[in-house]
Coordinates of C-alpha atoms in Angstrom, one line a residue:
X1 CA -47.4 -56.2 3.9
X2 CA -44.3 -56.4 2.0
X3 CA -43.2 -52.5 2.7
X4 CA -39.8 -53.0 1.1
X5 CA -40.8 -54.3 -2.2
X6 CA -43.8 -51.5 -2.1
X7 CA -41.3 -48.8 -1.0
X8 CA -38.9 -49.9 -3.7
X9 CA -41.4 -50.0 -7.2
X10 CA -42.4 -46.1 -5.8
X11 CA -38.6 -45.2 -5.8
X12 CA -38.1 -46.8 -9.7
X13 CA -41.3 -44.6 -10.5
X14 CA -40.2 -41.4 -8.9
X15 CA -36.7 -41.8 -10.4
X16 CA -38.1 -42.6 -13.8
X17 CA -40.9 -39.6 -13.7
X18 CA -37.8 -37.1 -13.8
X19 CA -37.1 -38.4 -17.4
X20 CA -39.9 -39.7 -18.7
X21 CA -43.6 -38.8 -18.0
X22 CA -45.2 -41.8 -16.4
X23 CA -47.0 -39.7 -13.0
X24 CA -48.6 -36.9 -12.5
X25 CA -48.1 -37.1 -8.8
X26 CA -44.3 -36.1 -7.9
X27 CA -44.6 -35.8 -4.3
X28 CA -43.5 -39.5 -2.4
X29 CA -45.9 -38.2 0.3
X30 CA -48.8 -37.9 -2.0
X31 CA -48.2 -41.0 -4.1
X32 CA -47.7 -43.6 -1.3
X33 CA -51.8 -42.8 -0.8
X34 CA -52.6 -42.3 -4.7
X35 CA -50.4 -45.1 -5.4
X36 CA -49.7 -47.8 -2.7
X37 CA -52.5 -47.4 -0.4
X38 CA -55.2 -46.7 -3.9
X39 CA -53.8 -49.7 -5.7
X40 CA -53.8 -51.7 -2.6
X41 CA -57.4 -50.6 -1.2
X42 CA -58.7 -53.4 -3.6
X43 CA -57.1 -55.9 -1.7
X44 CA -59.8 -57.6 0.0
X45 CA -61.8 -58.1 -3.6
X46 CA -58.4 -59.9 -5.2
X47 CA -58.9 -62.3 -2.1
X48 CA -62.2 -63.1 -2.5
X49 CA -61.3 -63.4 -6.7
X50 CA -60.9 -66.9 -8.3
X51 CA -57.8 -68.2 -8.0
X52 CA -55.6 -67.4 -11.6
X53 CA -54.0 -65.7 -13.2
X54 CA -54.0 -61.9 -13.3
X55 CA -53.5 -59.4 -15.6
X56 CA -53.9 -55.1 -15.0
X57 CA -54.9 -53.5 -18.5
X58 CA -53.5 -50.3 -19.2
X59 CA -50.8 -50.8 -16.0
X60 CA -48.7 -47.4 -16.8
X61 CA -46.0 -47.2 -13.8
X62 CA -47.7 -50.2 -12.6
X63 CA -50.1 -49.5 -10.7
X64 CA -52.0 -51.2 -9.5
X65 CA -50.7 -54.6 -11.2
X66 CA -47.5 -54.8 -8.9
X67 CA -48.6 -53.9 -5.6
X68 CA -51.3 -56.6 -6.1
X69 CA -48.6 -58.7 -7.6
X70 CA -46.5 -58.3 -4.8
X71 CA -49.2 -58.6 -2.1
X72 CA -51.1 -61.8 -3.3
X73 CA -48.0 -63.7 -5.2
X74 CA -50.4 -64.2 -8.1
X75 CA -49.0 -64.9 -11.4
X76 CA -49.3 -61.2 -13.2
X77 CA -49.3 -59.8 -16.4
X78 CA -49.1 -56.2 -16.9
X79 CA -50.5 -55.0 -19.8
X80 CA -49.3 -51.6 -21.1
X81 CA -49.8 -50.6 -25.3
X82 CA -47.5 -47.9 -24.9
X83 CA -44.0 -48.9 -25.9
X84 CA -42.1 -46.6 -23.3
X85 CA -44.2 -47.4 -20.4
X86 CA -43.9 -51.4 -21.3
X87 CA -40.2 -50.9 -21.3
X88 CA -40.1 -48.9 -18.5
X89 CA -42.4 -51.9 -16.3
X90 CA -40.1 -54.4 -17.5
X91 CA -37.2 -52.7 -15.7
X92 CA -39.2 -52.4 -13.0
X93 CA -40.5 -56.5 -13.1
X94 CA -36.1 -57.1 -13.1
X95 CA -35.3 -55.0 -10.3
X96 CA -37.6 -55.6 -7.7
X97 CA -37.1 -59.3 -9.1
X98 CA -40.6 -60.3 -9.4
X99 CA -40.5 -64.3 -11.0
X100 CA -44.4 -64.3 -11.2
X101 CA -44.9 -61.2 -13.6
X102 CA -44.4 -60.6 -16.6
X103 CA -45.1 -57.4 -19.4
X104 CA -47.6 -57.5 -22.5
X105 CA -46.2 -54.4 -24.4
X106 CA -49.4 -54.3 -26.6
X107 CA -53.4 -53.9 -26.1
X108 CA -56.2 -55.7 -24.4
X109 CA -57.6 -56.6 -27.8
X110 CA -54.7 -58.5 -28.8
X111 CA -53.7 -59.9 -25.4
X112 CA -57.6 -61.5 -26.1
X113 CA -56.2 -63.1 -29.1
X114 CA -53.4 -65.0 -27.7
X115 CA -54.7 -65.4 -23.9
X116 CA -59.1 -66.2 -24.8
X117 CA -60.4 -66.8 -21.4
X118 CA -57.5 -67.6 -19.7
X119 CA -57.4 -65.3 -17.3
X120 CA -59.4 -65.8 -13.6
X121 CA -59.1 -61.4 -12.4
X122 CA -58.7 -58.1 -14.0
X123 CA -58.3 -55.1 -13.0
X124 CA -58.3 -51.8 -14.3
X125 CA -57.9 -47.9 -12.8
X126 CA -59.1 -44.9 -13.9
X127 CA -58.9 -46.6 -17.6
X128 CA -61.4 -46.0 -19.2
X129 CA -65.5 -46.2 -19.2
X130 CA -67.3 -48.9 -17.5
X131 CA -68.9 -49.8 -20.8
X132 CA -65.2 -50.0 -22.7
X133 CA -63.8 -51.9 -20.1
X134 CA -66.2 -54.6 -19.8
X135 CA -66.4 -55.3 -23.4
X136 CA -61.9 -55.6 -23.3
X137 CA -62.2 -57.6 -20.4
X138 CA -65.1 -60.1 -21.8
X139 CA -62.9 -62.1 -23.8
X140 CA -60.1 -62.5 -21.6
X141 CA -61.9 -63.8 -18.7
X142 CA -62.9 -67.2 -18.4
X143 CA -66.6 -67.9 -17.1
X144 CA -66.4 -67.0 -13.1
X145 CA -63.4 -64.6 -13.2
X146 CA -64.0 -61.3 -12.2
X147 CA -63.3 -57.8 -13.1
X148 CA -62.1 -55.3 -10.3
X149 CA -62.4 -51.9 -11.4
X150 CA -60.9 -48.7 -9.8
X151 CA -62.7 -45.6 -10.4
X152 CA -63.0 -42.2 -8.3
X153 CA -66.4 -41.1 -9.0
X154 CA -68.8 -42.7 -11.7
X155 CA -72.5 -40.7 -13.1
X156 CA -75.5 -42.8 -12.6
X157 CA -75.5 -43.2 -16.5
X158 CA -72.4 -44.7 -17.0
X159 CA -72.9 -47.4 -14.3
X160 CA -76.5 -48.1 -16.1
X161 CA -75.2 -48.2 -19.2
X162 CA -72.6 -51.1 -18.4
X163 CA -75.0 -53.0 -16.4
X164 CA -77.4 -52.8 -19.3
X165 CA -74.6 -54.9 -21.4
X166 CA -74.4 -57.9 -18.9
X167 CA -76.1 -60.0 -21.7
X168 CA -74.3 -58.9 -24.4
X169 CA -70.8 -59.2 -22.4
X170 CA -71.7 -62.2 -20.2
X171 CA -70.5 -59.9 -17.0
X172 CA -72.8 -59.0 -14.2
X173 CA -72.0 -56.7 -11.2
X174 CA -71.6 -58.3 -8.4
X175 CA -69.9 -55.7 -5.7
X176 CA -69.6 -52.4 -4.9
X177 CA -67.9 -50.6 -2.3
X178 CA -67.1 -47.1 -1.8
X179 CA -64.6 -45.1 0.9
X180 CA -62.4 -42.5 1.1
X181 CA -58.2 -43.1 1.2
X182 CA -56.5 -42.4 4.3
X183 CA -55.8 -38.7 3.1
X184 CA -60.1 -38.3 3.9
X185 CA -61.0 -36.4 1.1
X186 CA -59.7 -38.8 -2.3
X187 CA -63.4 -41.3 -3.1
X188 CA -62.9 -44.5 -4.2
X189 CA -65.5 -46.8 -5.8
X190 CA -64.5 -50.4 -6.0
X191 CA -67.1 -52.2 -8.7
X192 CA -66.6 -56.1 -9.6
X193 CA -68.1 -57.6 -12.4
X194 CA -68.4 -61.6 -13.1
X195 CA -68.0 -63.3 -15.9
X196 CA -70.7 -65.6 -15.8
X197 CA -71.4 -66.5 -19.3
X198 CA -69.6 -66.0 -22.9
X199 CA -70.5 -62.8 -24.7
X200 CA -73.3 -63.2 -27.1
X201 CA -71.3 -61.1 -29.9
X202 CA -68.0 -62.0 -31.2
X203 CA -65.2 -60.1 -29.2
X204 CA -62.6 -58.8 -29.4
X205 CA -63.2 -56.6 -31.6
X206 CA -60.3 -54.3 -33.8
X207 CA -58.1 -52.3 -31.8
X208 CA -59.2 -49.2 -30.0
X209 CA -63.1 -49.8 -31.3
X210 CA -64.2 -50.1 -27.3
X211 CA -63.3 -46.6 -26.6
X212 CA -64.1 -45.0 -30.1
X213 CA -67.2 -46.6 -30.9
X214 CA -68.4 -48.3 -27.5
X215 CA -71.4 -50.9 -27.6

């Protein structure tokens, strides 16, 4: 594990936090297991992932794009629609002098429009719904790249509802692990979803329509 590189994105983050809002969690304590450990917990589903490039939707402080990043070497991008945030990542990306990542200040929908099905993994944490996050990652992904998804816990109901769209969306679930962090009492759910065929509708679709109006 590279601990220096890992240590070093959490002390950008903390200093950052004390001007500008980018984590709740303000203890160092607390966030190496909601941030290093959580974003690294997934580790073992990036190496079974296609080999590719990578990109973490809705990034924030970059979590958990850059620990991945760091850990696996992958080519990264870190895509974050909030201007401040994007800024704040790129700072990050040229101090811990990360060559293989790089920031998409803008949204999933139009990263689809410039990168179609070019990308091999996704990921995503506490984002959004399953539903949402299926249909931004459909038209990113090319056919056999998977989506790894971060969520604490997830209703019956909302796992149905997303594997009900595997035709529409041309993603399947293929994985899902649970556990708890090392603190024993934060849940993690680990769900991967395959890309194995194009979506049968034409995505994406205009910004924000996922989450407002979701299939």
């Amino acid at each position: 594990m590279n601990t220096e590189l890992l240590e070093k994105h959490l002390d950008l983050v903390i200093k950052a936090n004390e001007t500008t809002n980018i984590t709740r969690i303000v203890s160092r304590e607390t966030a190496e297991v909601l941030h290093i450990e959580d974003s690294l917990s997934a580790l073992p589903e990036f190496e079974k992932a296609p080999a590719g490039l990578y990109g973490d939707l809705g990034s924030g402080a970059g979590f958990p794009g850059l620990p991945i990043a760091i850990e696996t070497g992958r080519e990264t991008i870190l895509v974050e629609s909030v201007k401040k945030k994007a800024s704040l990542l790129e700072s990050f990306v040229s101090e811990l002098g990360l060559a293989n990542v790089s920031v998409f200040p803008g949204r999933a929908e139009e990263l689809a429009l410039e990168r179609k099905e070019q990308f091999a993994v996704l990921s995503a944490r506490a984002l959004s719904q399953l539903g949402s996050l299926l249909e931004l990652g459909s038209p990113l992904l090319k056919v056999g790249g998977q989506f790894i998804c971060y969520k604490a816990r997830i209703e019956d109901e909302e796992l149905k509802h997303a594997c009900s769209l595997e035709n529409k969306l041309g993603l399947k679930l293929v994985s899902d692990r649970n556990f708890l962090l090392s603190d024993g009492e934060t849940y993690r759910r680990i769900l991967v979803f395959e890309k194995f065929k194009n979506a049968s509708i034409k995505l994406p679709r205009r910004n924000g329509m996922a989450q407002r109006n979701p299939l």
